[in-house]
Amino acid sequence: MEPSQSDPKRLVIDRKIGNYHWSTQQKISNKVYLGHDIGNKIMVAIKLLDINEAKAREKEIKVMQMLKGQENTVNTLEILQTKNSFILIEEFCNGGDMRMYIRRKGGILSEQRAKVLLNHILISMKTMKNVNLVHRNIKPENFLFKDRFFKIRNFSSSKILTDYETEEMNEQLGTPIYMSPQILRKLPYTYKTDIWSIGVLYYEMIFGRPPWGGNSEESLLFNITNTSLVIPPNIKVSSESLDFIFGCLQIDESKRFTLAAIFNHPISKSAVV
């Protein structure tokens, strides 16, 4: 983690905008402010991290630095260091997260609008694939809106793979409702865990609820493995959307869509992004 030598005094804090949960696993909470970078004349999100906490998240910070300037990711513009803290300067996304957007639309999106958001997600996936990065916590809260696009954030669960296509992982990470069956079963899994999460999210955008629920990880896994995927009959969707959903939500990883398959799927070409 190499902090910049720039002068922190060029940052002007406007107001506190909440607590930033740096890690969904450890619940480390840090202060986040809305401010201005008077040198570059832009609004920014300013996040203050205790030095020890920042060092504990060093791998994640390196991922954020690696993704700087990449398409459809929330950019970490600079990292500064003072005597007692690290200062993360991120681009400010003023449109809220994807969960807020869906709620503003009544909790359900039209199929065409859902396709647009899905394509924003797929662009983020392409960016991560270029650096062999698996996110492992894809959910609406981890996409922020700015300049007509949703951008992915929160790389606390992410991992850089040596062999993207075949490498297996064992860490139990993520948000249960979006976790793949392999993670819920505590079995090895591949990058296709992200494909499963995308399928859950797309289903939720169109039908207003996740495909399966449960009061615990155990009950959720039971429902996934013992209840067939149900398509609500009151909402009409195209055959391409159904094909995409079923392809992503295959319990058996070997039958689940590959990343190449979702990039080449008709649904990725049928929405104006």
CSV table of C-alpha atoms in Angstrom, one decimal:
chain,number,residue,atom,x,y,z
A,1,MET,CA,0.0,0.0,0.0
A,2,GLU,CA,1.8,3.1,-1.3
A,3,PRO,CA,0.2,6.4,-0.1
A,4,SER,CA,0.5,9.5,-2.2
A,5,GLN,CA,2.7,12.3,-1.1
A,6,SER,CA,0.1,14.9,-1.9
A,7,ASP,CA,-1.0,17.5,0.6
A,8,PRO,CA,-4.1,16.5,2.6
A,9,LYS,CA,-4.8,20.2,3.2
A,10,ARG,CA,-6.2,20.5,-0.3
A,11,LEU,CA,-9.2,18.5,0.8
A,12,VAL,CA,-12.2,20.5,2.1
A,13,ILE,CA,-14.7,18.5,4.1
A,14,ASP,CA,-18.3,19.6,3.6
A,15,ARG,CA,-20.2,17.3,5.9
A,16,LYS,CA,-20.3,13.8,7.3
A,17,ILE,CA,-22.4,11.5,5.3
A,18,GLY,CA,-22.3,8.4,7.5
A,19,ASN,CA,-20.2,5.5,8.7
A,20,TYR,CA,-18.4,3.5,6.1
A,21,HIS,CA,-18.4,-0.3,6.7
A,22,TRP,CA,-15.0,-1.2,5.4
A,23,SER,CA,-15.5,-4.9,5.8
A,24,THR,CA,-18.9,-6.7,5.7
A,25,GLN,CA,-17.1,-9.6,7.5
A,26,GLN,CA,-15.4,-7.7,10.4
A,27,LYS,CA,-17.8,-4.7,10.6
A,28,ILE,CA,-15.0,-2.2,10.8
A,29,SER,CA,-16.7,1.1,10.8
A,30,ASN,CA,-14.9,4.3,9.5
A,31,LYS,CA,-15.9,7.8,9.0
A,32,VAL,CA,-16.9,9.0,5.5
A,33,TYR,CA,-17.4,12.6,4.5
A,34,LEU,CA,-18.5,14.4,1.4
A,35,GLY,CA,-16.0,17.0,0.4
A,36,HIS,CA,-14.1,18.8,-2.3
A,37,ASP,CA,-10.7,18.3,-3.8
A,38,ILE,CA,-9.9,22.0,-4.4
A,39,GLY,CA,-6.8,21.1,-6.4
A,40,ASN,CA,-8.7,19.0,-8.9
A,41,LYS,CA,-12.0,20.9,-8.4
A,42,ILE,CA,-14.2,17.8,-7.9
A,43,MET,CA,-16.5,16.5,-5.3
A,44,VAL,CA,-15.1,13.4,-3.5
A,45,ALA,CA,-15.9,10.9,-0.8
A,46,ILE,CA,-13.3,11.2,1.9
A,47,LYS,CA,-12.9,8.1,4.1
A,48,LEU,CA,-10.7,8.1,7.2
A,49,LEU,CA,-9.2,4.8,8.3
A,50,ASP,CA,-7.2,4.1,11.5
A,51,ILE,CA,-3.7,3.0,10.4
A,52,ASN,CA,-4.0,-0.5,12.0
A,53,GLU,CA,-7.4,-1.0,10.3
A,54,ALA,CA,-6.0,0.1,7.0
A,55,LYS,CA,-3.1,-2.3,7.3
A,56,ALA,CA,-5.6,-5.1,8.1
A,57,ARG,CA,-7.3,-4.3,4.7
A,58,GLU,CA,-4.1,-3.9,2.7
A,59,LYS,CA,-5.0,-6.5,0.1
A,60,GLU,CA,-8.3,-4.9,-0.5
A,61,ILE,CA,-6.7,-1.4,-0.9
A,62,LYS,CA,-4.3,-2.9,-3.4
A,63,VAL,CA,-7.2,-4.2,-5.4
A,64,MET,CA,-8.8,-0.7,-5.4
A,65,GLN,CA,-5.5,0.8,-6.5
A,66,MET,CA,-5.2,-1.8,-9.3
A,67,LEU,CA,-8.7,-0.9,-10.6
A,68,LYS,CA,-8.1,2.8,-10.6
A,69,GLY,CA,-9.5,4.3,-13.8
A,70,GLN,CA,-11.2,1.1,-14.9
A,71,GLU,CA,-14.7,1.1,-16.4
A,72,ASN,CA,-17.7,0.8,-14.2
A,73,THR,CA,-15.8,0.6,-10.9
A,74,VAL,CA,-16.0,3.2,-8.1
A,75,ASN,CA,-12.5,4.7,-8.3
A,76,THR,CA,-10.1,5.3,-5.5
A,77,LEU,CA,-8.6,8.5,-6.7
A,78,GLU,CA,-5.8,8.7,-4.2
A,79,ILE,CA,-4.6,7.4,-0.8
A,80,LEU,CA,-3.0,9.9,1.6
A,81,GLN,CA,-1.4,9.2,5.0
A,82,THR,CA,-1.2,11.4,8.0
A,83,LYS,CA,0.4,10.7,11.4
A,84,ASN,CA,-2.6,8.8,12.7
A,85,SER,CA,-4.7,7.7,9.7
A,86,PHE,CA,-5.0,6.8,6.1
A,87,ILE,CA,-7.3,9.0,3.9
A,88,LEU,CA,-9.0,7.3,1.0
A,89,ILE,CA,-10.3,9.7,-1.6
A,90,GLU,CA,-12.9,8.1,-3.8
A,91,GLU,CA,-15.0,9.5,-6.6
A,92,PHE,CA,-18.4,10.6,-5.2
A,93,CYS,CA,-21.3,8.8,-6.7
A,94,ASN,CA,-24.3,11.0,-6.0
A,95,GLY,CA,-27.1,8.7,-7.4
A,96,GLY,CA,-27.3,6.2,-4.5
A,97,ASP,CA,-26.9,2.5,-4.7
A,98,MET,CA,-28.9,0.0,-6.8
A,99,ARG,CA,-31.1,-1.1,-3.9
A,100,MET,CA,-32.2,2.5,-3.4
A,101,TYR,CA,-32.9,2.8,-7.2
A,102,ILE,CA,-35.0,-0.4,-7.2
A,103,ARG,CA,-37.0,0.8,-4.2
A,104,ARG,CA,-37.7,4.2,-5.9
A,105,LYS,CA,-39.1,2.2,-8.8
A,106,GLY,CA,-41.6,0.4,-6.5
A,107,GLY,CA,-39.4,-2.6,-5.8
A,108,ILE,CA,-39.8,-4.1,-9.3
A,109,LEU,CA,-38.2,-3.0,-12.6
A,110,SER,CA,-39.5,-3.4,-16.1
A,111,GLU,CA,-37.7,-6.1,-18.0
A,112,GLN,CA,-36.1,-3.6,-20.3
A,113,ARG,CA,-34.9,-1.5,-17.4
A,114,ALA,CA,-33.6,-4.6,-15.6
A,115,LYS,CA,-31.6,-5.5,-18.8
A,116,VAL,CA,-30.0,-2.1,-18.7
A,117,LEU,CA,-28.8,-2.5,-15.1
A,118,LEU,CA,-27.7,-6.0,-15.9
A,119,ASN,CA,-25.5,-4.8,-18.6
A,120,HIS,CA,-23.9,-2.3,-16.2
A,121,ILE,CA,-23.1,-5.3,-14.0
A,122,LEU,CA,-21.7,-7.2,-16.9
A,123,ILE,CA,-19.4,-4.3,-17.9
A,124,SER,CA,-18.1,-4.4,-14.3
A,125,MET,CA,-17.6,-8.2,-14.6
A,126,LYS,CA,-15.5,-7.7,-17.8
A,127,THR,CA,-13.3,-5.2,-16.0
A,128,MET,CA,-12.8,-7.6,-13.1
A,129,LYS,CA,-12.1,-10.5,-15.5
A,130,ASN,CA,-9.3,-8.5,-17.1
A,131,VAL,CA,-7.4,-8.6,-13.9
A,132,ASN,CA,-8.6,-12.1,-12.8
A,133,LEU,CA,-10.6,-10.7,-10.0
A,134,VAL,CA,-13.6,-12.5,-8.4
A,135,HIS,CA,-15.8,-10.2,-6.3
A,136,ARG,CA,-17.7,-12.7,-4.1
A,137,ASN,CA,-20.2,-10.2,-2.8
A,138,ILE,CA,-22.3,-9.1,-5.7
A,139,LYS,CA,-25.6,-7.5,-4.5
A,140,PRO,CA,-27.5,-4.3,-5.2
A,141,GLU,CA,-25.9,-2.4,-2.3
A,142,ASN,CA,-22.5,-2.8,-4.0
A,143,PHE,CA,-23.3,-0.8,-7.1
A,144,LEU,CA,-23.4,3.0,-7.0
A,145,PHE,CA,-24.9,5.3,-9.6
A,146,LYS,CA,-23.0,8.1,-11.3
A,147,ASP,CA,-23.1,9.6,-14.8
A,148,ARG,CA,-25.8,7.2,-16.1
A,149,PHE,CA,-24.0,4.0,-14.9
A,150,PHE,CA,-23.9,1.8,-11.9
A,151,LYS,CA,-20.4,1.1,-10.8
A,152,ILE,CA,-19.2,-1.8,-8.6
A,153,ARG,CA,-17.6,-1.2,-5.2
A,154,ASN,CA,-16.6,-3.0,-2.0
A,155,PHE,CA,-13.8,-5.4,-2.7
A,156,SER,CA,-13.4,-6.7,0.8
A,157,SER,CA,-14.4,-10.2,-0.3
A,158,SER,CA,-12.6,-10.2,-3.6
A,159,LYS,CA,-9.7,-12.3,-4.7
A,160,ILE,CA,-7.2,-12.3,-7.5
A,161,LEU,CA,-6.9,-15.7,-9.1
A,162,THR,CA,-3.9,-17.2,-10.8
A,163,ASP,CA,-6.1,-19.3,-13.1
A,164,TYR,CA,-9.5,-17.5,-13.5
A,165,GLU,CA,-11.3,-20.4,-15.3
A,166,THR,CA,-10.4,-23.3,-13.0
A,167,GLU,CA,-9.0,-22.1,-9.7
A,168,GLU,CA,-11.0,-23.1,-6.7
A,169,MET,CA,-11.6,-21.1,-3.5
A,170,ASN,CA,-12.8,-22.2,-0.1
A,171,GLU,CA,-13.4,-19.0,1.9
A,172,GLN,CA,-17.0,-18.6,3.1
A,173,LEU,CA,-17.8,-15.0,2.1
A,174,GLY,CA,-20.6,-12.9,0.9
A,175,THR,CA,-24.2,-12.0,1.7
A,176,PRO,CA,-26.3,-15.2,2.3
A,177,ILE,CA,-29.2,-14.5,-0.1
A,178,TYR,CA,-26.7,-14.1,-3.0
A,179,MET,CA,-24.3,-16.9,-2.0
A,180,SER,CA,-23.9,-19.8,-4.3
A,181,PRO,CA,-24.9,-23.3,-3.1
A,182,GLN,CA,-21.3,-24.2,-3.0
A,183,ILE,CA,-20.5,-21.5,-0.5
A,184,LEU,CA,-23.5,-22.3,1.6
A,185,ARG,CA,-22.5,-26.0,1.6
A,186,LYS,CA,-18.9,-25.0,2.6
A,187,LEU,CA,-17.6,-26.7,-0.5
A,188,PRO,CA,-14.9,-25.5,-3.0
A,189,TYR,CA,-16.2,-23.2,-5.7
A,190,THR,CA,-14.9,-21.2,-8.7
A,191,TYR,CA,-15.5,-17.8,-10.2
A,192,LYS,CA,-18.9,-19.0,-11.1
A,193,THR,CA,-20.1,-18.1,-7.6
A,194,ASP,CA,-20.3,-14.5,-9.1
A,195,ILE,CA,-22.5,-15.9,-11.9
A,196,TRP,CA,-24.9,-17.3,-9.4
A,197,SER,CA,-25.1,-13.9,-7.6
A,198,ILE,CA,-25.9,-12.1,-10.9
A,199,GLY,CA,-28.7,-14.6,-11.6
A,200,VAL,CA,-30.2,-13.9,-8.1
A,201,LEU,CA,-29.9,-10.2,-8.6
A,202,TYR,CA,-31.5,-10.2,-12.1
A,203,TYR,CA,-34.4,-12.3,-10.9
A,204,GLU,CA,-34.9,-10.0,-7.9
A,205,MET,CA,-35.0,-6.9,-10.2
A,206,ILE,CA,-37.7,-8.4,-12.4
A,207,PHE,CA,-39.8,-10.2,-9.8
A,208,GLY,CA,-39.4,-8.1,-6.7
A,209,ARG,CA,-38.0,-10.8,-4.5
A,210,PRO,CA,-35.1,-13.3,-4.5
A,211,PRO,CA,-35.7,-16.7,-6.1
A,212,TRP,CA,-35.3,-18.4,-2.7
A,213,GLY,CA,-35.5,-17.3,0.9
A,214,GLY,CA,-34.7,-18.6,4.3
A,215,ASN,CA,-34.4,-17.6,7.9
A,216,SER,CA,-30.8,-19.0,8.1
A,217,GLU,CA,-28.1,-20.1,5.8
A,218,GLU,CA,-29.2,-23.7,6.5
A,219,SER,CA,-32.8,-23.1,5.6
A,220,LEU,CA,-31.8,-21.1,2.5
A,221,LEU,CA,-29.7,-23.9,1.3
A,222,PHE,CA,-32.5,-26.4,2.0
A,223,ASN,CA,-34.9,-24.3,-0.1
A,224,ILE,CA,-32.5,-24.0,-3.0
A,225,THR,CA,-31.7,-27.7,-3.1
A,226,ASN,CA,-35.3,-28.9,-2.5
A,227,THR,CA,-37.5,-26.3,-4.2
A,228,SER,CA,-37.5,-25.8,-8.0
A,229,LEU,CA,-37.0,-22.3,-9.3
A,230,VAL,CA,-40.4,-20.7,-9.7
A,231,ILE,CA,-41.2,-18.0,-12.2
A,232,PRO,CA,-44.2,-15.9,-11.0
A,233,PRO,CA,-47.0,-16.3,-13.6
A,234,ASN,CA,-48.3,-12.8,-13.1
A,235,ILE,CA,-45.2,-11.1,-14.6
A,236,LYS,CA,-44.5,-11.8,-18.3
A,237,VAL,CA,-40.8,-11.9,-19.3
A,238,SER,CA,-39.1,-12.8,-22.5
A,239,SER,CA,-37.6,-16.2,-23.2
A,240,GLU,CA,-34.1,-14.7,-23.3
A,241,SER,CA,-34.5,-13.4,-19.7
A,242,LEU,CA,-35.7,-16.8,-18.6
A,243,ASP,CA,-32.9,-18.5,-20.3
A,244,PHE,CA,-30.4,-16.2,-18.7
A,245,ILE,CA,-31.9,-16.7,-15.2
A,246,PHE,CA,-32.0,-20.5,-15.5
A,247,GLY,CA,-28.4,-20.6,-16.9
A,248,CYS,CA,-27.0,-18.5,-14.0
A,249,LEU,CA,-29.0,-20.4,-11.3
A,250,GLN,CA,-27.8,-23.9,-12.0
A,251,ILE,CA,-26.9,-25.5,-8.7
A,252,ASP,CA,-24.3,-27.7,-10.4
A,253,GLU,CA,-21.4,-25.4,-11.2
A,254,SER,CA,-20.5,-27.5,-14.3
A,255,LYS,CA,-23.9,-26.7,-15.8
A,256,ARG,CA,-23.9,-23.0,-14.8
A,257,PHE,CA,-23.2,-20.4,-17.4
A,258,THR,CA,-19.6,-19.5,-17.9
A,259,LEU,CA,-18.5,-15.8,-18.1
A,260,ALA,CA,-18.1,-16.2,-21.8
A,261,ALA,CA,-21.6,-17.5,-22.1
A,262,ILE,CA,-23.2,-14.5,-20.3
A,263,PHE,CA,-21.1,-12.0,-22.3
A,264,ASN,CA,-22.3,-13.7,-25.5
A,265,HIS,CA,-25.9,-14.2,-24.4
A,266,PRO,CA,-28.6,-12.3,-26.4
A,267,ILE,CA,-29.6,-10.4,-23.3
A,268,SER,CA,-26.3,-8.6,-23.2
A,269,LYS,CA,-27.0,-7.2,-26.7
A,270,SER,CA,-30.7,-6.4,-26.3
A,271,ALA,CA,-30.5,-3.4,-24.0
A,272,VAL,CA,-29.4,0.2,-24.7
A,273,VAL,CA,-26.8,0.9,-22.0
